[in-house]
Amino acid sequence: MNLAVKQQILEKIKEYNRIFIFRHIRNDGDCVGSTKGLKRIIQLTWPEKEVYLIDEDTSEYLEFLGPEDAPVPEDMYKQALGIVIDTASISRISNKNYVLCKELIKIDHHIPLEDYGDLMWVEEERSSACEMIADFYATFRDTLKIDSEAATYIYTGMVTDSGRFKYEGVTGETMRNAAIMLDVGVDTEKLYAHLYLEAYGYLKFKAQIYERMQITENGVAYIYIDKAMQDEFGLSIEQASACVGTLDSIRGAICWIAFIENNDSEHSIRVRLRSRFVHINPIAEKYHGGGHACASGATVYSKEEFEALLRDADAHVKEYKETHEGWL
């Protein structure tokens, strides 16, 4: 089935002379890498095609991958093909002009929340959308062209969304697709320096995380990052959100959550949920979010909702521990 869908996607790309590529808000390495990677592959294979990636929701963390295209008149979307990557629901598409495209394709690896598009290729078991783009290239490598720039984009998303290939969902196929990108040419030393070297001030922030982190009765580790703490350490919302990874090594805590105050009129709180063994996405879906089984995002809008989500997560972990073994 997936081969047939991939073939249809390839034919649509061949058919259109103008293509717009879209991704989700609050971008990350996977949505940036997959969209930039596919754009580069299309441009290398068909230099005559117009391919646009327009997204004003950029991230300082990923600036090293280069800028996106400048906005264009809305009329240019009307006879174009749109391809949305790494986005489970239409509400999270960052560039709302996707609605103007003549046809729309969805390529995604999240648990399906919403069907949209004229063609859909969804594989929720994949570790990243970038793995799907790597697979798309590998399937049609006799037709498609790639270079080290495209391979670097794609490998970036594979590395970041899989937690350096340690999360659930990483398979032999993941590693084979990663190997294809490495064989094309990826400067991993330079890439990892961009991704993982941290400023002195951020390390001081992480020290505060360990001072302030808390754990619920049944093993949910969590941290609340308010605006004052973000201002104290000069953090962007992306940097503050990344702190969830510092809570992942506490024995007995099989779920960890970061709550980050947003600077918006709704006084919303961004929630990053991660887990080991237990699937945490049902909690995210209850609180205005979703994602993967063990890596999801949500949003709460009050102290009461924050406390309710934490209670639900604690009860969820308690039930899992009472009915399963081997969770360390």
Coordinates of C-alpha atoms in Angstrom, one line a residue:
M1 CA 0.0 0.0 0.0
N2 CA 2.7 2.5 1.0
L3 CA 4.6 1.8 -2.2
A4 CA 1.5 2.7 -4.2
V5 CA 1.0 5.9 -2.3
K6 CA 4.7 6.8 -2.7
Q7 CA 4.4 6.2 -6.4
Q8 CA 1.4 8.5 -6.5
I9 CA 3.3 11.2 -4.7
L10 CA 6.2 11.0 -7.1
E11 CA 3.8 11.3 -10.0
K12 CA 2.2 14.4 -8.5
I13 CA 5.6 16.0 -8.0
K14 CA 6.4 15.3 -11.6
E15 CA 3.1 16.8 -12.7
Y16 CA 3.3 20.2 -11.1
N17 CA 5.7 22.9 -12.0
R18 CA 5.1 24.8 -8.8
I19 CA 5.3 23.2 -5.4
F20 CA 4.9 24.6 -1.9
I21 CA 6.2 22.6 1.1
F22 CA 4.7 23.1 4.6
R23 CA 5.4 22.1 8.1
H24 CA 4.2 22.5 11.7
I25 CA 4.3 25.4 14.1
R26 CA 6.9 25.4 16.8
N27 CA 9.3 23.8 14.4
D28 CA 11.9 21.2 15.4
G29 CA 14.8 19.3 13.7
D30 CA 12.5 16.8 12.0
C31 CA 10.0 19.2 10.4
V32 CA 12.8 21.5 9.3
G33 CA 15.0 18.7 8.1
S34 CA 12.3 16.8 6.2
T35 CA 10.9 19.9 4.4
K36 CA 14.3 21.3 3.5
G37 CA 15.5 17.9 2.5
L38 CA 12.6 17.1 0.2
K39 CA 12.8 20.6 -1.3
R40 CA 16.4 20.1 -2.1
I41 CA 15.8 16.7 -3.7
I42 CA 13.1 18.1 -5.9
Q43 CA 15.3 21.0 -7.0
L44 CA 18.2 18.8 -7.8
T45 CA 16.0 16.3 -9.8
W46 CA 13.9 18.9 -11.6
P47 CA 15.8 22.3 -11.7
E48 CA 13.1 23.8 -13.8
K49 CA 10.5 23.5 -11.1
E50 CA 9.6 26.3 -8.6
V51 CA 9.8 24.9 -5.1
Y52 CA 9.0 27.1 -2.1
L53 CA 9.3 26.6 1.6
I54 CA 7.9 29.7 3.4
D55 CA 7.7 29.6 7.2
E56 CA 8.1 32.6 9.5
D57 CA 8.0 30.4 12.6
T58 CA 11.8 29.9 12.7
S59 CA 14.0 28.5 15.5
E60 CA 17.4 29.9 16.7
Y61 CA 18.4 26.3 17.4
L62 CA 18.2 25.4 13.7
E63 CA 19.5 28.6 12.2
F64 CA 22.6 26.8 11.0
L65 CA 20.5 24.9 8.4
G66 CA 19.9 28.2 6.6
P67 CA 16.9 30.6 5.9
E68 CA 13.6 29.9 4.3
D69 CA 12.1 31.5 1.2
A70 CA 10.6 35.0 1.3
P71 CA 6.8 35.3 1.2
V72 CA 5.2 35.3 -2.3
P73 CA 1.8 36.6 -3.6
E74 CA -1.1 34.4 -2.6
D75 CA -2.1 34.0 -6.3
M76 CA 1.0 31.8 -6.7
Y77 CA -0.4 29.1 -4.5
K78 CA -3.6 28.6 -6.5
Q79 CA -2.3 26.3 -9.3
A80 CA 0.4 24.7 -7.1
L81 CA 0.9 21.4 -5.4
G82 CA 1.1 21.6 -1.6
I83 CA 3.1 19.0 0.5
V84 CA 2.6 19.1 4.3
I85 CA 5.2 17.1 6.2
D86 CA 5.4 16.1 9.9
T87 CA 2.0 17.6 10.8
A88 CA -0.8 15.6 12.2
S89 CA -3.6 18.2 12.1
I90 CA -4.3 21.2 9.9
S91 CA -4.5 23.5 12.9
R92 CA -0.7 23.1 13.4
I93 CA 0.3 23.9 9.8
S94 CA 2.5 27.0 10.1
N95 CA 1.8 28.7 6.7
K96 CA -2.0 28.9 6.4
N97 CA -1.8 29.5 2.7
Y98 CA -1.8 25.7 2.2
V99 CA -5.6 26.1 1.8
L100 CA -5.0 27.9 -1.5
C101 CA -3.1 25.0 -3.2
K102 CA -4.9 23.1 -6.0
E103 CA -3.9 19.7 -4.4
L104 CA -2.5 18.8 -1.1
I105 CA -0.3 15.8 0.1
K106 CA 0.2 14.8 3.7
I107 CA 3.4 13.0 4.7
D108 CA 3.5 12.3 8.5
H109 CA 4.7 9.8 11.1
H110 CA 2.5 10.9 14.1
I111 CA -0.5 9.0 15.5
P112 CA -3.3 10.1 13.1
L113 CA -5.5 12.8 14.6
E114 CA -7.0 14.2 11.4
D115 CA -7.3 13.2 7.8
Y116 CA -6.6 15.9 5.3
G117 CA -5.2 16.2 1.8
D118 CA -5.9 14.6 -1.5
L119 CA -3.1 12.0 -0.8
M120 CA -2.0 10.8 2.6
W121 CA 1.2 8.8 3.4
V122 CA 1.2 8.2 7.2
E123 CA 3.4 5.7 8.9
E124 CA 3.1 6.3 12.7
E125 CA 5.7 3.5 13.4
R126 CA 8.4 5.6 11.8
S127 CA 10.9 7.3 14.1
S128 CA 10.8 10.5 12.1
A129 CA 9.3 12.2 9.1
C130 CA 12.9 12.5 7.9
E131 CA 13.2 8.7 7.9
M132 CA 10.2 8.7 5.5
I133 CA 11.9 11.3 3.2
A134 CA 15.0 9.2 3.3
D135 CA 12.9 6.1 2.4
F136 CA 11.2 8.1 -0.4
Y137 CA 14.6 8.8 -1.9
A138 CA 15.8 5.3 -1.5
T139 CA 12.6 3.9 -3.1
F140 CA 13.1 6.1 -6.2
R141 CA 16.8 6.6 -6.2
D142 CA 16.9 5.7 -9.9
T143 CA 14.9 8.9 -10.5
L144 CA 15.6 11.2 -7.7
K145 CA 18.9 13.1 -7.1
I146 CA 20.5 13.9 -3.8
D147 CA 23.6 15.7 -2.5
S148 CA 25.3 16.2 0.9
E149 CA 23.2 19.3 1.6
A150 CA 19.9 17.4 1.3
A151 CA 21.4 14.4 3.2
T152 CA 22.5 16.7 6.1
Y153 CA 19.0 18.1 6.4
I154 CA 17.4 14.7 6.4
Y155 CA 20.0 13.2 8.8
T156 CA 19.5 16.1 11.2
G157 CA 15.8 15.2 11.6
M158 CA 16.5 11.5 12.0
V159 CA 19.0 12.2 14.7
T160 CA 17.0 14.7 16.7
D161 CA 13.5 13.1 16.5
S162 CA 14.9 9.7 17.5
G163 CA 17.0 11.0 20.4
R164 CA 20.2 10.0 18.6
F165 CA 18.5 6.7 17.6
K166 CA 17.6 5.6 21.1
Y167 CA 13.8 6.1 21.2
E168 CA 11.0 3.6 20.5
G169 CA 10.4 3.4 16.8
V170 CA 14.1 3.0 15.8
T171 CA 14.4 -0.1 13.7
G172 CA 16.9 -1.7 11.3
E173 CA 15.2 0.2 8.5
T174 CA 15.8 3.4 10.3
M175 CA 19.5 2.7 10.4
R176 CA 19.6 1.5 6.8
N177 CA 18.0 4.8 5.7
A178 CA 20.4 6.8 7.9
A179 CA 23.3 4.9 6.4
I180 CA 22.2 6.0 2.9
M181 CA 22.4 9.6 4.1
L182 CA 25.8 9.1 5.6
D183 CA 27.0 7.5 2.4
V184 CA 25.9 10.5 0.4
G185 CA 27.9 12.7 2.8
V186 CA 27.1 14.2 6.2
D187 CA 29.7 16.0 8.3
T188 CA 28.6 14.5 11.6
E189 CA 31.2 16.2 13.7
K190 CA 30.1 19.6 12.5
L191 CA 26.4 18.7 12.7
Y192 CA 26.7 17.4 16.3
A193 CA 28.6 20.5 17.3
H194 CA 25.7 22.6 16.1
L195 CA 23.1 20.4 17.7
Y196 CA 24.6 19.5 21.1
L197 CA 27.2 22.0 22.2
E198 CA 25.7 24.2 24.9
A199 CA 26.5 27.7 26.1
Y200 CA 27.9 28.2 29.6
G201 CA 24.7 30.1 30.6
Y202 CA 22.5 27.2 29.5
L203 CA 24.5 24.8 31.5
K204 CA 23.9 27.0 34.5
F205 CA 20.2 26.8 33.7
K206 CA 20.3 23.0 33.6
A207 CA 21.8 23.1 37.1
Q208 CA 18.7 25.0 38.2
I209 CA 16.6 22.3 36.6
Y210 CA 18.1 19.7 38.8
E211 CA 17.6 21.9 41.8
R212 CA 13.9 22.6 41.1
M213 CA 12.7 19.4 39.5
Q214 CA 10.0 17.4 41.4
I215 CA 8.6 13.9 41.2
T216 CA 5.1 12.7 41.9
E217 CA 4.2 9.8 44.1
N218 CA 4.1 7.3 41.3
G219 CA 7.0 8.4 39.2
V220 CA 6.3 11.5 37.0
A221 CA 9.3 13.8 37.0
Y222 CA 8.4 17.4 36.2
I223 CA 9.7 20.9 36.0
Y224 CA 7.9 24.2 35.7
I225 CA 9.7 27.0 33.8
D226 CA 8.1 30.3 34.4
K227 CA 8.8 33.6 32.5
A228 CA 11.0 34.8 35.3
M229 CA 13.3 31.8 34.9
Q230 CA 13.4 32.2 31.2
D231 CA 14.3 35.9 31.5
E232 CA 17.0 35.1 34.1
F233 CA 18.9 32.8 31.8
G234 CA 18.0 34.5 28.5
L235 CA 16.1 31.5 27.1
S236 CA 14.1 31.2 24.0
I237 CA 10.9 29.1 24.2
E238 CA 12.7 26.4 22.3
Q239 CA 15.6 26.4 24.7
A240 CA 13.3 26.3 27.7
S241 CA 11.3 23.4 26.1
A242 CA 14.4 21.4 25.5
C243 CA 15.0 21.0 29.2
V244 CA 12.6 18.1 29.2
G245 CA 15.5 15.9 28.1
T246 CA 17.4 16.6 31.4
L247 CA 14.7 14.6 33.3
D248 CA 15.0 11.4 31.4
S249 CA 17.5 9.4 33.5
I250 CA 15.8 9.2 36.9
R251 CA 15.3 5.6 38.0
G252 CA 11.7 4.8 38.6
A253 CA 10.4 7.9 36.7
I254 CA 9.1 6.5 33.5
C255 CA 7.4 9.7 32.5
W256 CA 8.9 13.2 32.6
I257 CA 7.2 16.5 31.7
A258 CA 8.3 20.1 31.2
F259 CA 5.8 23.0 31.7
I260 CA 6.9 26.2 30.0
E261 CA 5.1 29.5 30.3
N262 CA 4.4 31.1 26.9
N263 CA 4.5 34.9 26.4
D264 CA 1.1 35.2 24.8
S265 CA -2.2 36.8 25.5
E266 CA -3.9 33.5 26.5
H267 CA -1.4 32.9 29.3
S268 CA -0.9 29.4 27.9
I269 CA 1.6 26.9 29.2
R270 CA 3.5 24.7 26.7
V271 CA 3.8 21.1 27.8
R272 CA 6.4 18.6 26.7
L273 CA 5.7 15.0 27.6
R274 CA 8.2 12.2 27.3
S275 CA 8.0 8.6 28.6
R276 CA 9.7 5.2 28.7
F277 CA 7.6 2.1 28.2
V278 CA 4.2 3.7 29.1
H279 CA 2.4 5.5 26.3
I280 CA 1.8 9.1 27.2
N281 CA 0.0 10.4 24.1
P282 CA -3.6 9.9 25.6
I283 CA -2.7 12.5 28.3
A284 CA -1.5 14.9 25.6
E285 CA -4.6 14.4 23.5
K286 CA -6.8 15.2 26.5
Y287 CA -5.0 18.5 26.9
H288 CA -5.1 20.2 23.5
G289 CA -2.3 18.2 22.0
G290 CA -1.0 14.9 20.7
G291 CA 2.0 13.3 19.1
H292 CA 3.8 10.0 19.5
A293 CA 3.2 7.2 22.0
C294 CA 6.2 8.2 24.1
A295 CA 6.8 11.8 23.0
S296 CA 4.0 14.2 22.8
G297 CA 3.1 17.9 23.3
A298 CA 0.1 19.6 24.8
T299 CA -1.0 23.0 26.1
V300 CA -2.8 24.1 29.3
Y301 CA -4.3 27.4 30.1
S302 CA -4.4 27.7 33.9
K303 CA -2.9 26.5 37.1
E304 CA -5.9 24.2 37.5
E305 CA -5.3 22.6 34.1
F306 CA -1.6 22.2 34.9
E307 CA -2.4 20.4 38.2
A308 CA -5.1 18.3 36.5
L309 CA -2.7 17.1 33.8
L310 CA -0.1 16.2 36.4
R311 CA -2.7 14.2 38.3
D312 CA -3.8 12.4 35.2
A313 CA -0.2 11.6 34.3
D314 CA 0.5 10.3 37.8
A315 CA -2.6 8.0 37.7
H316 CA -1.7 6.8 34.2
V317 CA 1.8 5.8 35.3
K318 CA 0.5 4.2 38.5
E319 CA -1.9 2.0 36.5
Y320 CA 0.9 1.0 34.1
K321 CA 3.3 0.1 36.9
E322 CA 0.6 -2.0 38.7
T323 CA -0.1 -4.0 35.5
H324 CA 3.3 -4.3 33.9
E325 CA 6.8 -5.6 34.9
G326 CA 10.2 -4.7 33.8
W327 CA 9.8 -0.9 33.9
L328 CA 12.9 -0.4 36.1

